[in-house]
mmCIF file of C-alpha atoms (C1' of nucleotides) in Angstrom:
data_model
loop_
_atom_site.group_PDB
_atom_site.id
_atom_site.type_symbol
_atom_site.label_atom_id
_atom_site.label_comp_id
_atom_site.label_asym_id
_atom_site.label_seq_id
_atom_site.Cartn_x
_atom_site.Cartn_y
_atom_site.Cartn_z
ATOM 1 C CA UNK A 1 -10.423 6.264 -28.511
ATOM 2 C CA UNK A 2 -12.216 9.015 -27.223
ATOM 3 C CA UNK A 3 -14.665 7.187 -28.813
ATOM 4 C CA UNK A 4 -13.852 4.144 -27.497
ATOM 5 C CA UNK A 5 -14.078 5.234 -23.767
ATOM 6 C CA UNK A 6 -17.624 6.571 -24.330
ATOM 7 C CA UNK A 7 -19.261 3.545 -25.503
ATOM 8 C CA UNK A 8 -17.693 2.070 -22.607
ATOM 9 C CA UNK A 9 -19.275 3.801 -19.976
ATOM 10 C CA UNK A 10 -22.558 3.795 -21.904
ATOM 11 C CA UNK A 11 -22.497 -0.158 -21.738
ATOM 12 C CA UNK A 12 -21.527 -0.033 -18.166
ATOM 13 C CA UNK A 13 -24.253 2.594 -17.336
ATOM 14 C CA UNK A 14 -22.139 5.186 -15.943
ATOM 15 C CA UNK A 15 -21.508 8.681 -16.294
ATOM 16 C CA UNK A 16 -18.844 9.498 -18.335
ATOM 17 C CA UNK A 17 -17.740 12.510 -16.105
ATOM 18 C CA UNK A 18 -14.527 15.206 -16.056
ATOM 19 C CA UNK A 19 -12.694 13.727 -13.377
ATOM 20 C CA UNK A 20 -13.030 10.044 -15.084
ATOM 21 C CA UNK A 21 -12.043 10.948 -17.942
ATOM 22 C CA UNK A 22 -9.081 12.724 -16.515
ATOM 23 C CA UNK A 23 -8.124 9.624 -14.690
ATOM 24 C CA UNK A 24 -8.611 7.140 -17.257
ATOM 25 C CA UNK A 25 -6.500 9.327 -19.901
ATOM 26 C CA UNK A 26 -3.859 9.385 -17.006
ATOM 27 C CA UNK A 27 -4.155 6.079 -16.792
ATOM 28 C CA UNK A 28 -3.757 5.315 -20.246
ATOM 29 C CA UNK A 29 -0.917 7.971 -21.034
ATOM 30 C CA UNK A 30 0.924 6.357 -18.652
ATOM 31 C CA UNK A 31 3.789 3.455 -19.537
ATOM 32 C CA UNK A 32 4.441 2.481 -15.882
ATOM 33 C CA UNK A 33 1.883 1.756 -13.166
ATOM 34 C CA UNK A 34 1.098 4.737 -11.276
ATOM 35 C CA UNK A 35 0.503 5.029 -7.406
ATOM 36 C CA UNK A 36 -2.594 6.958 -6.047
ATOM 37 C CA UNK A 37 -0.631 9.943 -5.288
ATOM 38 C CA UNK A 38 1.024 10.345 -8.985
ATOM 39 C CA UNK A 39 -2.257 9.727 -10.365
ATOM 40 C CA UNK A 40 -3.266 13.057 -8.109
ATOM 41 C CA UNK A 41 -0.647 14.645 -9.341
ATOM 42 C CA UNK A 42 -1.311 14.061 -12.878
ATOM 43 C CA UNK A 43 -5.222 14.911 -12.436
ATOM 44 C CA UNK A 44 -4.673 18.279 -11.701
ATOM 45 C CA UNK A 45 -8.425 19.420 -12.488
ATOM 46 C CA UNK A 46 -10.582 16.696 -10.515
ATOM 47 C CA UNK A 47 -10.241 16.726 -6.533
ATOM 48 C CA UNK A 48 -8.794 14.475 -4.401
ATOM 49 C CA UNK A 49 -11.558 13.048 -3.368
ATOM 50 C CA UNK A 50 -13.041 12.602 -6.524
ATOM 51 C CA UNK A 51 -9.327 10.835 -7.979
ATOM 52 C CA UNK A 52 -9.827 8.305 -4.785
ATOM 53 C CA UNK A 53 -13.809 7.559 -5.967
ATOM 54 C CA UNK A 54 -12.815 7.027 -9.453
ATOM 55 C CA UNK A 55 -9.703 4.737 -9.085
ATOM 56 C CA UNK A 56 -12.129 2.709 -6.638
ATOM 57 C CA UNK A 57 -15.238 2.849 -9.089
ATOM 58 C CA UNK A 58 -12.410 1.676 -11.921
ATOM 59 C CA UNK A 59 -11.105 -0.887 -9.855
ATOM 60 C CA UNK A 60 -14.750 -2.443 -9.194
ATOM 61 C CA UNK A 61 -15.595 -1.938 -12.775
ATOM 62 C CA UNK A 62 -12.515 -4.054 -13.811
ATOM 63 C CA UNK A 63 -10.894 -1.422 -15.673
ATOM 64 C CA UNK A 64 -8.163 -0.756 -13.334
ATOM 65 C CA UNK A 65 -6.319 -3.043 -11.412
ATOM 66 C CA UNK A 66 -3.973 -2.755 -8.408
ATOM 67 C CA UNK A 67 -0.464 -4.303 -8.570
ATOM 68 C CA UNK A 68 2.833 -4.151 -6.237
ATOM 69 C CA UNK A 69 5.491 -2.594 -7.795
ATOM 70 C CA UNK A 70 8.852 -2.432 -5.716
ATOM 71 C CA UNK A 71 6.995 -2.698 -1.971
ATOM 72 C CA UNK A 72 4.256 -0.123 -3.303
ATOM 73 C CA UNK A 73 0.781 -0.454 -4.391
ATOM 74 C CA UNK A 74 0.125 1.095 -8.001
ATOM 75 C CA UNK A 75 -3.087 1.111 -10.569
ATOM 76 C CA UNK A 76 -2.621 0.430 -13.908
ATOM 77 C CA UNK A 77 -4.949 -0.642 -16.560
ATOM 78 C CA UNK A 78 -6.372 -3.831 -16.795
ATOM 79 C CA UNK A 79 -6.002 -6.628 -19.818
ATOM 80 C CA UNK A 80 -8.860 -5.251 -21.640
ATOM 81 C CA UNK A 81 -7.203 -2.713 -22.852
ATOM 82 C CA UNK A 82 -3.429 -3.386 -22.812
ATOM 83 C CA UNK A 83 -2.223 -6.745 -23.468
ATOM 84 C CA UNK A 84 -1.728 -9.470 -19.844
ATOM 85 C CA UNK A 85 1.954 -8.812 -18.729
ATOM 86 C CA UNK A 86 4.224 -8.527 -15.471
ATOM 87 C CA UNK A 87 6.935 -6.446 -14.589
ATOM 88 C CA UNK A 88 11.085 -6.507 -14.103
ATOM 89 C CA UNK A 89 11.665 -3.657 -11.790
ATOM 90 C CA UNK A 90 14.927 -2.307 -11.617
ATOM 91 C CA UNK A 91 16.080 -1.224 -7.960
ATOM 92 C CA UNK A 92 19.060 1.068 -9.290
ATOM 93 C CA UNK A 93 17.135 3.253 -11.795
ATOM 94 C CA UNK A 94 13.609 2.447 -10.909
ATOM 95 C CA UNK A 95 13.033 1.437 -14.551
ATOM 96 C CA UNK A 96 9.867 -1.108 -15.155
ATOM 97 C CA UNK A 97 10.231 -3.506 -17.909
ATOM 98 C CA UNK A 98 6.925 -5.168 -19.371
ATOM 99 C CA UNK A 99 7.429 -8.871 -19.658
ATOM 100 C CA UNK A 100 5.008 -11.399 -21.502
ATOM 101 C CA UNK A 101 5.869 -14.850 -21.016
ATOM 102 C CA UNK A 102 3.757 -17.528 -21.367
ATOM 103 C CA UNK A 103 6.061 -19.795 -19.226
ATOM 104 C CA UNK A 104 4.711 -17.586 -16.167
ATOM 105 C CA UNK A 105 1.243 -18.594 -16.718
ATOM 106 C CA UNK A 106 1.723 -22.354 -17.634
ATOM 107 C CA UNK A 107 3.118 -22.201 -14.327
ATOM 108 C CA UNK A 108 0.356 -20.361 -12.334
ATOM 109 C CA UNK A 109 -2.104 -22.561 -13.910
ATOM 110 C CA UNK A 110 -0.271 -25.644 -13.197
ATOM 111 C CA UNK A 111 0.160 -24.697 -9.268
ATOM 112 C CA UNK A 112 -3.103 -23.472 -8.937
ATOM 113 C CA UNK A 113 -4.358 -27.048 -10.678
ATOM 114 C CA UNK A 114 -2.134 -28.972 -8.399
ATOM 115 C CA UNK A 115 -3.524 -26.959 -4.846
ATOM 116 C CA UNK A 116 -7.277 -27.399 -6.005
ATOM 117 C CA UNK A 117 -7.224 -23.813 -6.310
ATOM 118 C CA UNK A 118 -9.270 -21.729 -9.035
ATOM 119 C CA UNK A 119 -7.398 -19.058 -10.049
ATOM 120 C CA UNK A 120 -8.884 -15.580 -10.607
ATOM 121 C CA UNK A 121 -5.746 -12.842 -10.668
ATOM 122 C CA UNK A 122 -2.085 -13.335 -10.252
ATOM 123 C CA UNK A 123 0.998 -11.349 -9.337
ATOM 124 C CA UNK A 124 4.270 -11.999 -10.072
ATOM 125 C CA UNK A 125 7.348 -9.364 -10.431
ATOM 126 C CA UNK A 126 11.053 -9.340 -10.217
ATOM 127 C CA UNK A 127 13.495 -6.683 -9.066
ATOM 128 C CA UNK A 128 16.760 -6.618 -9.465
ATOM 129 C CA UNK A 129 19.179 -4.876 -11.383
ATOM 130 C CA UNK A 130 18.721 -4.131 -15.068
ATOM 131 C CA UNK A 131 21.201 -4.644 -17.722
ATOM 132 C CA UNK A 132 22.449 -1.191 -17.918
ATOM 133 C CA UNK A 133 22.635 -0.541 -14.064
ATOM 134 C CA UNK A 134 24.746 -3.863 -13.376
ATOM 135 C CA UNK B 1 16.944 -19.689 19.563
ATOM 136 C CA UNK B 2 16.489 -16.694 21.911
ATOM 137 C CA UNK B 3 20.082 -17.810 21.810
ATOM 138 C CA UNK B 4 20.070 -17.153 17.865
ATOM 139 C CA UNK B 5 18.288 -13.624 18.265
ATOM 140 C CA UNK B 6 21.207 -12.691 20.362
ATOM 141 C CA UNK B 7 24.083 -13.947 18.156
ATOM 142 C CA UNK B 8 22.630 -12.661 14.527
ATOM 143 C CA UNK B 9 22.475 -9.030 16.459
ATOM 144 C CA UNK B 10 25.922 -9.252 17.771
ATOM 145 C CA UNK B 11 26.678 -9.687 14.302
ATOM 146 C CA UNK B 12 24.687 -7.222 12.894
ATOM 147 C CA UNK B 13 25.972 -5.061 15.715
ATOM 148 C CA UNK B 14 22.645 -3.984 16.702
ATOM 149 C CA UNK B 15 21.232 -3.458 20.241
ATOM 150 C CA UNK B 16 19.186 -6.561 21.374
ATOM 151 C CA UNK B 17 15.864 -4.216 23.148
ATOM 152 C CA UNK B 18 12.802 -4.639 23.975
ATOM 153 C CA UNK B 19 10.819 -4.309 21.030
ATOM 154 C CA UNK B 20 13.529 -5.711 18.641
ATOM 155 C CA UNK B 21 13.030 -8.609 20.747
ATOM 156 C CA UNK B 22 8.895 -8.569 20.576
ATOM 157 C CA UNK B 23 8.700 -7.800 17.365
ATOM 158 C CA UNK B 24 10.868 -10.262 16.457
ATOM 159 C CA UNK B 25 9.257 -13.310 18.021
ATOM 160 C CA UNK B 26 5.497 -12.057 17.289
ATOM 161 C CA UNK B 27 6.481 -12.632 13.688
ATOM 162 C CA UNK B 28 8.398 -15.604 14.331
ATOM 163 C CA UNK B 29 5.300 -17.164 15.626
ATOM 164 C CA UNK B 30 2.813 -16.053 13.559
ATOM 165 C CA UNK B 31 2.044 -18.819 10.690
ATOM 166 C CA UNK B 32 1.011 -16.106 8.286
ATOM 167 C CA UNK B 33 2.315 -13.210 7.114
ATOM 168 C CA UNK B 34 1.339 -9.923 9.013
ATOM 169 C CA UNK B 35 0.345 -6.393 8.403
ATOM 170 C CA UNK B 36 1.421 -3.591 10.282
ATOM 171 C CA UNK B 37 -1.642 -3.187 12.395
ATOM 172 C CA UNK B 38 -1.411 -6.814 13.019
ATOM 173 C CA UNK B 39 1.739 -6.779 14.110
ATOM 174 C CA UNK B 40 0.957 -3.520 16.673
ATOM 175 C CA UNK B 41 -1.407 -5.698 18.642
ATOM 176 C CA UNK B 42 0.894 -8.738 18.673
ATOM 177 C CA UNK B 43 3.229 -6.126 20.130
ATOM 178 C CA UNK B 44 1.446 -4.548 23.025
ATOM 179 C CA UNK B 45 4.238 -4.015 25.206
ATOM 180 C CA UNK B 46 6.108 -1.595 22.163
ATOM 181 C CA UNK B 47 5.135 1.513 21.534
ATOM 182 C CA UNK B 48 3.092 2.248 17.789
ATOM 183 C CA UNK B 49 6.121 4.392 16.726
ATOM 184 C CA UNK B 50 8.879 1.232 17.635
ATOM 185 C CA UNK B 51 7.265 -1.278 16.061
ATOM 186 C CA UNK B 52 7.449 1.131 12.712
ATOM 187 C CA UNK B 53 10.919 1.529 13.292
ATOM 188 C CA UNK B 54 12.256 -1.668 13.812
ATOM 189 C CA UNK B 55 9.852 -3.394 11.034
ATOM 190 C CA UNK B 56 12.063 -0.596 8.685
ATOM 191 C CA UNK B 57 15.487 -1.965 10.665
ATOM 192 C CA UNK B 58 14.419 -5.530 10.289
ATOM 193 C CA UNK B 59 13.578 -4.437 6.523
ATOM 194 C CA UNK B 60 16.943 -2.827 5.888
ATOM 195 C CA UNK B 61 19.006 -5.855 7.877
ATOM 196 C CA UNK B 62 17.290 -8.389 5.611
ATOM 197 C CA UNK B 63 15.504 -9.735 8.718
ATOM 198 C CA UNK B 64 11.874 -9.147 7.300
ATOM 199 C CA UNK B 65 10.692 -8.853 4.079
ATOM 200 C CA UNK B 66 7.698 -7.389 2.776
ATOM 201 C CA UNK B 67 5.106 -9.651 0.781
ATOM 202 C CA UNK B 68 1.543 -8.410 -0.962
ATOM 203 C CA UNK B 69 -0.911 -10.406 0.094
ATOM 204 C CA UNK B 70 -4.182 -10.273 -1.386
ATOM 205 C CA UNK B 71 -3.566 -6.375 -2.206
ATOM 206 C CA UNK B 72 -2.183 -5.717 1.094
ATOM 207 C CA UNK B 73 1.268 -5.161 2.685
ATOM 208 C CA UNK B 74 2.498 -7.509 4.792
ATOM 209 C CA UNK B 75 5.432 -8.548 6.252
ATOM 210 C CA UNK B 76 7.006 -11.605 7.117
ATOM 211 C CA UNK B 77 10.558 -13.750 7.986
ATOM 212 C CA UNK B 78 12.984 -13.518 5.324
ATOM 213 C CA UNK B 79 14.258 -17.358 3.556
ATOM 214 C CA UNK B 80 16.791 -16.722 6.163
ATOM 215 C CA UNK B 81 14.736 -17.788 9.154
ATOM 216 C CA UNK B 82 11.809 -19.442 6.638
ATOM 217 C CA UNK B 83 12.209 -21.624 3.729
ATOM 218 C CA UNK B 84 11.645 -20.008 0.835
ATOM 219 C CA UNK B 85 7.967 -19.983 -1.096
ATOM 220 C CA UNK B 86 4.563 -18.294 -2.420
ATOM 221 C CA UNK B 87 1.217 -18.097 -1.452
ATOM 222 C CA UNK B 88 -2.048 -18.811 -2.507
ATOM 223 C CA UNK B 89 -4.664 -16.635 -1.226
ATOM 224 C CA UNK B 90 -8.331 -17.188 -0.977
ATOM 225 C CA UNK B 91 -10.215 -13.735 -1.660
ATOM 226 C CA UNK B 92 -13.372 -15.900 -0.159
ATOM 227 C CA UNK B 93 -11.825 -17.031 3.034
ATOM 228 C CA UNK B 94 -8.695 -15.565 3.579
ATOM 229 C CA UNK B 95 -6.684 -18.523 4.058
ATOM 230 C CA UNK B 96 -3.134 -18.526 2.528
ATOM 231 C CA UNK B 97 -1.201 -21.574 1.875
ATOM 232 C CA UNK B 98 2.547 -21.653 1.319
ATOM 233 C CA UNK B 99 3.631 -23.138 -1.480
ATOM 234 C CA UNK B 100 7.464 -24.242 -2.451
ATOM 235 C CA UNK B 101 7.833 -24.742 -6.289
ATOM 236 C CA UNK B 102 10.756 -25.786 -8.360
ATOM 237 C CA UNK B 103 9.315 -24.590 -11.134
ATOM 238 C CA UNK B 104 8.405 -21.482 -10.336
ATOM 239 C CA UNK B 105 12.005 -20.603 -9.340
ATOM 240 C CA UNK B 106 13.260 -21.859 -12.633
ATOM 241 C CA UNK B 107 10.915 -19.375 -14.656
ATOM 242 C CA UNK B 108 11.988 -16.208 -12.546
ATOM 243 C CA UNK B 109 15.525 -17.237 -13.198
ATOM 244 C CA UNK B 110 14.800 -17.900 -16.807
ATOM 245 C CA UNK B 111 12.705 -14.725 -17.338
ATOM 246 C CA UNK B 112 15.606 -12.687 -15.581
ATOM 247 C CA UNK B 113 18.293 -13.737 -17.850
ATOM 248 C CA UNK B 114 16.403 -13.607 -21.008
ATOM 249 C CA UNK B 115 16.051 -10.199 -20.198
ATOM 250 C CA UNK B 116 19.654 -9.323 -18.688
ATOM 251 C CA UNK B 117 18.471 -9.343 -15.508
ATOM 252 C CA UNK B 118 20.817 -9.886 -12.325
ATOM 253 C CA UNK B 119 17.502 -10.705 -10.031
ATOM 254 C CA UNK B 120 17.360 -10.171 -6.738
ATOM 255 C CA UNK B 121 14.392 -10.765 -4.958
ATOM 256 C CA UNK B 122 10.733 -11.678 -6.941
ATOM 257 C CA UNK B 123 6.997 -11.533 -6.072
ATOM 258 C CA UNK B 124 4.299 -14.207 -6.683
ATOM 259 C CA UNK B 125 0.831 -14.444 -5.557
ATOM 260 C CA UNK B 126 -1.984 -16.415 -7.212
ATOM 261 C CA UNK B 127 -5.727 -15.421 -5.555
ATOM 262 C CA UNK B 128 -8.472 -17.279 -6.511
ATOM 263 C CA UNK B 129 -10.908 -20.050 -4.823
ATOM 264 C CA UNK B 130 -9.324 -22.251 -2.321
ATOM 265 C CA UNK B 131 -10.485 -25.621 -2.570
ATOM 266 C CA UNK B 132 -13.198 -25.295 0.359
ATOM 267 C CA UNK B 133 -14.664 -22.118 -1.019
ATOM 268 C CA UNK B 134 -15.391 -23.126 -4.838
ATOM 269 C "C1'" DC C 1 -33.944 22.136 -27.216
ATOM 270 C "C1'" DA C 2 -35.682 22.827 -22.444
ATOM 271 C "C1'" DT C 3 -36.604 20.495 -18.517
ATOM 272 C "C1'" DC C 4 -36.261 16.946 -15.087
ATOM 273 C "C1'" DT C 5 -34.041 13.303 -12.243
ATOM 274 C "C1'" DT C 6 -30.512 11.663 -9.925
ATOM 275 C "C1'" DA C 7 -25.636 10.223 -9.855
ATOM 276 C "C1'" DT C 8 -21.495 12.537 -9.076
ATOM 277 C "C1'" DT C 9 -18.706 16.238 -7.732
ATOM 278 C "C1'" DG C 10 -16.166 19.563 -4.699
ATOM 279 C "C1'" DC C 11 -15.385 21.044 -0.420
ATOM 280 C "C1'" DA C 12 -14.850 20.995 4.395
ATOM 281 C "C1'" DA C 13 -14.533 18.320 8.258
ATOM 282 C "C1'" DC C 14 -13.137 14.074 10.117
ATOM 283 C "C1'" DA C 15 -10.477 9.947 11.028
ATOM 284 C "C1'" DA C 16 -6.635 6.988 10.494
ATOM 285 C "C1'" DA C 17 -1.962 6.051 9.443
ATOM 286 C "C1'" DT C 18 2.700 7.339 9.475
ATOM 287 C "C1'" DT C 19 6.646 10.421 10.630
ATOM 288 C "C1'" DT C 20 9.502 13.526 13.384
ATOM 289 C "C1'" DG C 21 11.846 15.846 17.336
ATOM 290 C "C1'" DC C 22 13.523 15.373 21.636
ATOM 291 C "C1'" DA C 23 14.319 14.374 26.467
ATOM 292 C "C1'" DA C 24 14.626 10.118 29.220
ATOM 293 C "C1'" DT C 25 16.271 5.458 29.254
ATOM 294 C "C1'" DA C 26 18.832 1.356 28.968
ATOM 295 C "C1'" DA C 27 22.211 -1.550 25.933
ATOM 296 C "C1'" DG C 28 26.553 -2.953 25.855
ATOM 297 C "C1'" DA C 29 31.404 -1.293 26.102
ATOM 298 C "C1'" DT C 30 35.171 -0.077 29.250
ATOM 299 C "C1'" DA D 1 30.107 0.417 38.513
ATOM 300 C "C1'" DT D 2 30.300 3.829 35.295
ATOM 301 C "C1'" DC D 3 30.093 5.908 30.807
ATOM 302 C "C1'" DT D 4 28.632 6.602 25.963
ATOM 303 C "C1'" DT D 5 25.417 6.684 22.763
ATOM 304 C "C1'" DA D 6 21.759 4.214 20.221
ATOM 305 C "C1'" DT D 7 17.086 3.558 21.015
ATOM 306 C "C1'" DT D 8 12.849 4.293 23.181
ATOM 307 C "C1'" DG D 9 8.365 6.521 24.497
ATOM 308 C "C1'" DC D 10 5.628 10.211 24.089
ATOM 309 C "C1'" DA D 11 3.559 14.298 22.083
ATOM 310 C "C1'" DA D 12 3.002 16.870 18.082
ATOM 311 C "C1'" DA D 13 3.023 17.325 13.224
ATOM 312 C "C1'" DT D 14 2.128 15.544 8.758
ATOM 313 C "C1'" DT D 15 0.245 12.809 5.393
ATOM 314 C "C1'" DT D 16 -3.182 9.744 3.629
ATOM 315 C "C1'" DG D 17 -7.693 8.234 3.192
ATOM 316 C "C1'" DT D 18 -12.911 8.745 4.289
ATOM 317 C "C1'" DT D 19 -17.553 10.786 4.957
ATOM 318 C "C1'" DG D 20 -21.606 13.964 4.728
ATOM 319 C "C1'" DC D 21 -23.892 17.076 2.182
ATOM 320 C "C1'" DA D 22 -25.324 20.932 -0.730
ATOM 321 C "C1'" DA D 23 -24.357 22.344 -5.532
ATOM 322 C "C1'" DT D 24 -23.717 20.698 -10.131
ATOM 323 C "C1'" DA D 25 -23.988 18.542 -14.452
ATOM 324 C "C1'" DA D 26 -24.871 13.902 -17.124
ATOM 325 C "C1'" DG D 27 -27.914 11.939 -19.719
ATOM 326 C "C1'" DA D 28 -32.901 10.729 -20.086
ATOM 327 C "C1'" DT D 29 -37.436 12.386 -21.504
ATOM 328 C "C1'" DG D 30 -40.879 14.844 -23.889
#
DNA sequence: CATCTTATTGCAACAAATTTGCAATAAGAT
DNA sequence: ATCTTATTGCAAATTTGTTGCAATAAGATG
């Protein structure tokens, strides 16, 4: 896997560097989405500035991707390497629960269809309460 | 309907100022959603820091809600005041187009219970190619 | 393996966005 | 018309994100 992330890089032509690796293994360590400033957190030998270059780089290179989790923006990794889903988000406990349901994207497709619309990306989420906090 | 602004603060018991009152109508009149630095130049007669704080109030009172658009934060009318829907959102162009679907409401209710779910609010986006820009 | 080239880093300085404290003001109650 | 107190405006502080640049280290080359 370590592996797995070099022959990555080597096919995209970049460097595989300390602070990407850092981030990407934060990434991928992670369950839940993380926000820029947890990801800082949890990258405790790359800068700053270097965290905010890589998630950006990442994003661009379509290994990271940005979705809104409860009113914040968070970075988790894209469908190459962990399987298309969406997210229950409980507002009690804060718990995230990964969803796959391919009812959600009949649907997209079929609205997107219907509005002449080519879809790239999609976001869809639901908050609430979960089971144990209601 | 300045009328309405007046009665759903009495009832809310919340003072009826100046910027409540701006903000208020510069998002009533806006057709899209807006961000906060949008909504600061709609509101040129309220101070930066008010137009923070009420968007919070209006946030807390159910007034506004906040919607990601196209990666952003943005904030618009609550089904209270707007019927509810989605939007498409053209990464080309920009242009978002409300959308009101049955069936979309049907899976987040679906989803919800399947999972034990007592849902209260959801998210849905779909970005792609509007039909001008493919 | 040593050397070379150049992308990337770390750091410091900057810029923008958001928050806080507080005295002055103005809603709405009496 | 007056009083009480929530809310405002403003200035300052904080936090978040960006930029320029010299030093470094990836990975290519011989």
């Amino acid at each position: 896997m370590e592996r797995e992330l070099e022959s990555l890089f080597a096919q995209k032509k970049l460097r595989l560097t300390t602070p990407r690796r850092e981030v990407f293994l934060a990434m991928q360590s992670s369950k839940a989405p993380l926000s820029i400033s947890e990801l800082i957190k949890k990258c405790p030998i790359s800068e700053r500035t270097s965290v905010y270059r890589t998630i950006d780089l990442f994003v661009r290179e379509n290994i990271v991707k940005i979705v809104p989790i409860g009113w914040k923006q968070k970075y988790e990794l894209t469908d190459l390497f962990k399987k298309h889903h969406h997210h229950l988000s409980c507002t009690k406990c804060g718990n995230l629960i990964d969803i796959h349901s391919k009812n959600i994207e009949t649907v997209v497709s079929d609205v997107a269809r219907e509005n002449g619309f080519s879809e790239t990306d999609h976001t869809f989420e639901i908050r609430g309460l979960c089971r144990d906090c209601k």
